[in-house]
Amino acid sequence: MPKALITGITGQDGSYLTELLLSQEYEVHGLIRKASTFNTQRIEHLYRDPHNGISNRLFLHYGDVANTGNLVDLIYNVQPDEIYHLAAQSHVRVSFDLPLYTGDVTGLGTLRILEAIRKSGLNTRFYQASSSEMFGSASPPQNEDTQFEPQSPYAAAKAYAYWVTRNYRQGYGIFASNGILFNHESPRRGETFVTRKITRALAAIKAGKQQYLYLGNLDAKRDWGYAPDYVAAMWKMLQLDAPDDFVIGTGEAHSVREFLEEAFSYVGMDWQEFVRIDERYFRPNEVDYLMADYSKAKKVIEWEPRVMFRDLVRVMVDADLEMTGLESPGQGRKILEQHHGAWHRWDSQVVEGLG
Ligand code: NAP
Ligand code: GDD
């Protein structure tokens, strides 16, 4: 039985990746932070239910990627075949408020894990969650050869992590790969990222619980894909014969304004009645236009996105309406049944087909 260690297991991607690996008969170990409130909601359905037959293959360990000692112990004790390093301070706007913390966790965190692998002497494969944000102001479409022009402390920290991953691959022969992922979203997306902020607010407005939605720059364009498609790419990268770096995205870009239009019109509402601009959400530097050229991934790991922009918006709107107790138009649910079958759900219920 292959063994994987996931840092950031409680995040959006960590939860979907855990579902994927458990469905492929992995033993999964996850690093979680001690918090005074619950931080395991996204994986609760996987380890709390003793009847689903998978709890005995999922193990959680307390730790922090800012702490070298616990990482060395953990890696040595677990002896994983694969490490998916997803933990990060992942919010770009927040990185301007917490630049040093972001550098430590998002940048040095990667180095700490690579060092732990090197010192342990284990033959572990390593995945680094690199980001399209590293491209910053470089012209689209961006691919593996595009020069990085990071525009935030977050992007600079990710660029550092990208390079140390390559250094350890070249210098020490570690199987270490960078997945340069463009924005990917889902009903489990953190509530302060713009897509989820919009779909949650839409549901709250429809339920009469919220009057306005306050946003920043509506002109920024992003290449938004569906998170479960993207965690499959992470796994594929680590199954190759040799480590490499890959851009993962949909090849389509849309503005925040277009996301609003698509989401509100899906439920027959006019977004302009409900959206207000708040300066607070503007960033000192903005990344204007990200759009992936994922042709290398298509060719080498045979990866392609299955859920594109319009369907992604519908999936997220349906989910937030239903989570708010409202009826949804249901197109999103149909799309998921068509593309992903039953191996994951947007709610945190028992996942069918695992075990
Ligand atoms: P996310 O939902 O924000 O999850 C981040 C995870 O990191 C959470 O589990 C969080 O734990 C954990 N974490 C944060 N600081 C930590 C620390 N000091 N020690 C240990 N764990 C820590 O992020 P995501 O969207 O799943 O993204 C996963 C990774 O991919 C991140 O590295 C992100 O930067 C990168 N990425 C994301 C995207 C995207 O569009 N989603 C695109 C490119 C790259 P808590 O739950 O306790 O907070
Ligand atoms: N969060 C947020 N909140 N963003 C807003 C808002 C708002 O109220 N209003 C406008 N935006 C704009 C931001 O200025 C940005 O241009 C765009 O919406 C997307 O912002 P986010 O959803 O916060 O994502 P991001 O692109 O900055 O970063 C995400 O994607 C990266 C990959 O490109 C994160 O997931 C990063 O961790 C990831 O690396």
Tab-separated table of C-alpha atoms in Angstrom, residues 111-344:
chain	number	residue	atom	x	y	z
A	111	LEU	CA	12.977	24.264	2.227
A	112	ARG	CA	12.351	22.728	5.656
A	113	ILE	CA	10.606	19.758	4.085
A	114	LEU	CA	13.215	19.310	1.376
A	115	GLU	CA	15.936	19.382	4.012
A	116	ALA	CA	14.051	16.806	6.086
A	117	ILE	CA	13.833	14.531	3.024
A	118	ARG	CA	17.528	15.021	2.256
A	119	LYS	CA	18.626	14.329	5.824
A	120	SER	CA	16.366	11.307	6.219
A	121	GLY	CA	17.921	9.731	3.117
A	122	LEU	CA	14.475	8.451	2.135
A	123	ASN	CA	13.520	7.869	-1.471
A	124	THR	CA	10.453	10.100	-1.177
A	125	ARG	CA	8.818	11.844	-4.126
A	126	PHE	CA	8.021	15.492	-3.450
A	127	TYR	CA	5.319	17.739	-4.925
A	128	GLN	CA	5.600	21.517	-4.474
A	129	ALA	CA	2.395	23.554	-4.759
A	130	SER	CA	3.776	26.295	-6.978
A	131	SER	CA	1.521	29.027	-8.254
A	132	SER	CA	0.654	30.973	-11.404
A	133	GLU	CA	0.894	34.029	-9.158
A	134	MET	CA	4.690	33.737	-9.690
A	135	PHE	CA	4.154	34.905	-13.295
A	136	GLY	CA	2.776	38.188	-11.953
A	137	SER	CA	2.957	40.810	-14.669
A	138	ALA	CA	4.334	38.500	-17.401
A	139	SER	CA	2.160	38.535	-20.544
A	140	PRO	CA	-0.342	35.727	-21.055
A	141	PRO	CA	-0.546	32.928	-21.954
A	142	GLN	CA	2.031	31.726	-19.409
A	143	ASN	CA	3.814	28.366	-19.612
A	144	GLU	CA	6.827	26.614	-18.065
A	145	ASP	CA	9.228	28.883	-19.990
A	146	THR	CA	7.609	32.183	-19.005
A	147	GLN	CA	9.777	34.342	-16.755
A	148	PHE	CA	8.466	34.996	-13.253
A	149	GLU	CA	7.596	38.603	-12.339
A	150	PRO	CA	6.134	38.186	-8.834
A	151	GLN	CA	3.974	41.054	-7.608
A	152	SER	CA	3.417	40.173	-3.947
A	153	PRO	CA	5.256	38.763	-0.921
A	154	TYR	CA	3.208	35.600	-1.496
A	155	ALA	CA	4.352	35.275	-5.105
A	156	ALA	CA	7.970	36.007	-4.176
A	157	ALA	CA	7.837	33.321	-1.455
A	158	LYS	CA	6.368	30.830	-3.948
A	159	ALA	CA	9.105	31.697	-6.448
A	160	TYR	CA	11.723	30.985	-3.772
A	161	ALA	CA	10.056	27.642	-3.010
A	162	TYR	CA	9.910	26.827	-6.720
A	163	TRP	CA	13.650	27.393	-7.073
A	164	VAL	CA	14.709	25.427	-3.994
A	165	THR	CA	12.583	22.552	-5.264
A	166	ARG	CA	14.554	22.630	-8.509
A	167	ASN	CA	17.852	23.016	-6.619
A	168	TYR	CA	17.204	19.911	-4.521
A	169	ARG	CA	16.193	17.980	-7.615
A	170	GLN	CA	19.334	18.932	-9.514
A	171	GLY	CA	21.787	19.029	-6.608
A	172	TYR	CA	20.700	16.029	-4.561
A	173	GLY	CA	18.781	13.902	-7.053
A	174	ILE	CA	15.530	14.154	-5.082
A	175	PHE	CA	12.382	13.398	-7.073
A	176	ALA	CA	10.948	16.901	-6.625
A	177	SER	CA	8.374	18.417	-8.991
A	178	ASN	CA	6.660	21.793	-9.230
A	179	GLY	CA	3.010	21.968	-10.179
A	180	ILE	CA	2.476	25.557	-11.325
A	181	LEU	CA	-1.252	25.688	-10.795
A	182	PHE	CA	-3.509	28.476	-11.952
A	183	ASN	CA	-6.468	29.459	-9.782
A	184	HIS	CA	-8.705	26.543	-8.939
A	185	GLU	CA	-11.916	26.742	-7.038
A	186	SER	CA	-14.732	24.621	-5.655
A	187	PRO	CA	-17.493	24.684	-3.083
A	188	ARG	CA	-14.706	24.012	-0.547
A	189	ARG	CA	-12.737	27.104	-1.564
A	190	GLY	CA	-11.742	29.391	1.335
A	191	GLU	CA	-14.440	31.994	1.932
A	192	THR	CA	-12.155	35.009	1.401
A	193	PHE	CA	-11.054	34.160	-2.147
A	194	VAL	CA	-13.057	36.115	-4.672
A	195	THR	CA	-15.025	33.289	-6.343
A	196	ARG	CA	-16.311	31.802	-3.110
A	197	LYS	CA	-16.870	35.246	-1.630
A	198	ILE	CA	-19.177	35.931	-4.574
A	199	THR	CA	-21.091	32.646	-4.533
A	200	ARG	CA	-21.568	32.723	-0.745
A	201	ALA	CA	-22.747	36.315	-0.853
A	202	LEU	CA	-25.123	35.553	-3.690
A	203	ALA	CA	-26.747	32.815	-1.595
A	204	ALA	CA	-26.895	35.054	1.496
A	205	ILE	CA	-28.468	37.877	-0.538
A	206	LYS	CA	-31.036	35.488	-1.977
A	207	ALA	CA	-31.818	34.253	1.534
A	208	GLY	CA	-32.335	37.846	2.701
A	209	LYS	CA	-29.371	37.661	5.092
A	210	GLN	CA	-27.078	40.125	3.306
A	211	GLN	CA	-27.766	43.328	1.377
A	212	TYR	CA	-24.551	44.125	-0.502
A	213	LEU	CA	-21.349	42.398	-1.555
A	214	TYR	CA	-18.197	44.540	-1.203
A	215	LEU	CA	-15.342	43.793	-3.616
A	216	GLY	CA	-12.112	45.351	-4.931
A	217	ASN	CA	-10.738	45.229	-8.484
A	218	LEU	CA	-13.282	43.737	-10.885
A	219	ASP	CA	-11.024	43.973	-13.949
A	220	ALA	CA	-8.412	41.362	-12.976
A	221	LYS	CA	-8.521	38.277	-15.180
A	222	ARG	CA	-7.876	34.794	-13.919
A	223	ASP	CA	-7.787	31.303	-15.388
A	224	TRP	CA	-10.240	29.573	-13.048
A	225	GLY	CA	-10.503	25.780	-12.995
A	226	TYR	CA	-12.081	23.157	-10.764
A	227	ALA	CA	-9.956	21.960	-7.808
A	228	PRO	CA	-10.653	18.188	-8.057
A	229	ASP	CA	-9.378	18.242	-11.657
A	230	TYR	CA	-6.176	19.868	-10.395
A	231	VAL	CA	-5.375	17.448	-7.571
A	232	ALA	CA	-5.470	14.655	-10.155
A	233	ALA	CA	-2.668	16.505	-11.992
A	234	MET	CA	-0.593	16.622	-8.774
A	235	TRP	CA	-0.838	12.869	-8.441
A	236	LYS	CA	-0.010	12.269	-12.107
A	237	MET	CA	3.169	14.355	-11.788
A	238	LEU	CA	4.504	12.094	-9.056
A	239	GLN	CA	3.818	8.918	-11.075
A	240	LEU	CA	6.225	9.884	-13.868
A	241	ASP	CA	9.594	8.187	-14.334
A	242	ALA	CA	11.408	11.486	-13.731
A	243	PRO	CA	10.589	14.700	-11.849
A	244	ASP	CA	9.557	17.756	-13.872
A	245	ASP	CA	7.589	21.024	-13.677
A	246	PHE	CA	4.151	21.549	-15.183
A	247	VAL	CA	1.695	24.381	-15.730
A	248	ILE	CA	-1.890	23.396	-14.951
A	249	GLY	CA	-4.854	25.542	-16.001
A	250	THR	CA	-7.816	25.692	-18.382
A	251	GLY	CA	-6.416	28.013	-21.074
A	252	GLU	CA	-9.397	30.372	-20.590
A	253	ALA	CA	-9.323	33.653	-18.697
A	254	HIS	CA	-12.230	35.682	-17.325
A	255	SER	CA	-12.484	38.847	-15.275
A	256	VAL	CA	-13.980	39.106	-11.783
A	257	ARG	CA	-16.780	41.118	-13.448
A	258	GLU	CA	-17.507	38.190	-15.792
A	259	PHE	CA	-17.635	35.830	-12.811
A	260	LEU	CA	-20.218	38.106	-11.197
A	261	GLU	CA	-22.244	38.271	-14.406
A	262	GLU	CA	-22.220	34.499	-14.865
A	263	ALA	CA	-23.097	33.758	-11.219
A	264	PHE	CA	-25.913	36.265	-10.736
A	265	SER	CA	-27.496	35.739	-14.177
A	266	TYR	CA	-27.592	31.971	-13.523
A	267	VAL	CA	-30.181	32.646	-10.800
A	268	GLY	CA	-31.906	35.494	-12.673
A	269	MET	CA	-30.338	38.373	-10.713
A	270	ASP	CA	-28.509	41.539	-11.793
A	271	TRP	CA	-25.157	41.727	-9.947
A	272	GLN	CA	-24.939	45.507	-10.368
A	273	GLU	CA	-27.770	45.972	-7.888
A	274	PHE	CA	-25.856	44.195	-5.162
A	275	VAL	CA	-22.130	44.816	-5.651
A	276	ARG	CA	-20.312	47.780	-4.130
A	277	ILE	CA	-16.610	48.620	-4.370
A	278	ASP	CA	-14.520	48.858	-1.194
A	279	GLU	CA	-10.956	50.222	-1.460
A	280	ARG	CA	-9.925	47.854	1.307
A	281	TYR	CA	-9.909	44.952	-1.149
A	282	PHE	CA	-7.484	46.544	-3.597
A	283	ARG	CA	-3.876	45.332	-3.436
A	284	PRO	CA	-0.687	47.444	-3.431
A	285	ASN	CA	0.302	45.560	-6.612
A	286	GLU	CA	-2.179	43.729	-8.791
A	287	VAL	CA	-1.759	40.798	-11.156
A	288	ASP	CA	-3.889	41.744	-14.136
A	289	TYR	CA	-4.044	38.767	-16.412
A	290	LEU	CA	-3.260	35.094	-15.882
A	291	MET	CA	-4.032	32.478	-18.520
A	292	ALA	CA	-2.396	29.077	-18.771
A	293	ASP	CA	-0.768	27.382	-21.686
A	294	TYR	CA	-0.970	23.830	-20.318
A	295	SER	CA	0.134	22.060	-23.504
A	296	LYS	CA	3.103	20.362	-21.780
A	297	ALA	CA	0.839	18.760	-19.157
A	298	LYS	CA	-1.596	17.698	-21.855
A	299	LYS	CA	1.179	15.949	-23.727
A	300	VAL	CA	3.334	14.490	-20.958
A	301	ILE	CA	0.889	13.591	-18.181
A	302	GLU	CA	-2.188	13.449	-20.429
A	303	TRP	CA	-4.014	15.903	-18.225
A	304	GLU	CA	-6.925	18.085	-19.305
A	305	PRO	CA	-9.440	20.154	-17.333
A	306	ARG	CA	-12.935	18.703	-17.271
A	307	VAL	CA	-14.922	21.536	-15.687
A	308	MET	CA	-14.624	24.874	-17.472
A	309	PHE	CA	-15.556	28.411	-16.359
A	310	ARG	CA	-19.339	28.496	-16.863
A	311	ASP	CA	-19.832	25.071	-15.320
A	312	LEU	CA	-17.509	25.897	-12.422
A	313	VAL	CA	-19.590	28.958	-11.588
A	314	ARG	CA	-22.743	26.857	-11.653
A	315	VAL	CA	-21.250	24.182	-9.439
A	316	MET	CA	-20.264	26.795	-6.861
A	317	VAL	CA	-23.551	28.702	-6.976
A	318	ASP	CA	-25.621	25.513	-6.655
A	319	ALA	CA	-23.507	24.378	-3.718
A	320	ASP	CA	-23.731	27.658	-1.804
A	321	LEU	CA	-27.474	27.940	-2.412
A	322	GLU	CA	-27.975	24.416	-1.108
A	323	MET	CA	-25.668	24.977	1.871
A	324	THR	CA	-27.771	28.058	2.718
A	325	GLY	CA	-30.891	25.893	2.656
A	326	LEU	CA	-32.210	27.257	-0.654
A	327	GLU	CA	-33.216	25.415	-3.785
A	328	SER	CA	-30.660	25.530	-6.606
A	329	PRO	CA	-31.204	25.459	-10.374
A	330	GLY	CA	-29.244	22.153	-10.238
A	331	GLN	CA	-27.113	22.489	-13.375
A	332	GLY	CA	-23.925	22.350	-11.306
A	333	ARG	CA	-24.843	19.088	-9.625
A	334	LYS	CA	-25.619	17.538	-13.018
A	335	ILE	CA	-22.254	18.668	-14.373
A	336	LEU	CA	-20.409	17.014	-11.500
A	337	GLU	CA	-22.297	13.762	-11.861
A	338	GLN	CA	-21.346	13.767	-15.516
A	339	HIS	CA	-17.659	14.611	-15.023
A	340	HIS	CA	-16.677	13.200	-11.681
A	341	GLY	CA	-19.097	10.446	-10.765
A	342	ALA	CA	-19.457	9.808	-7.072
A	343	TRP	CA	-15.901	9.925	-5.796
A	344	HIS	CA	-16.245	13.364	-4.320
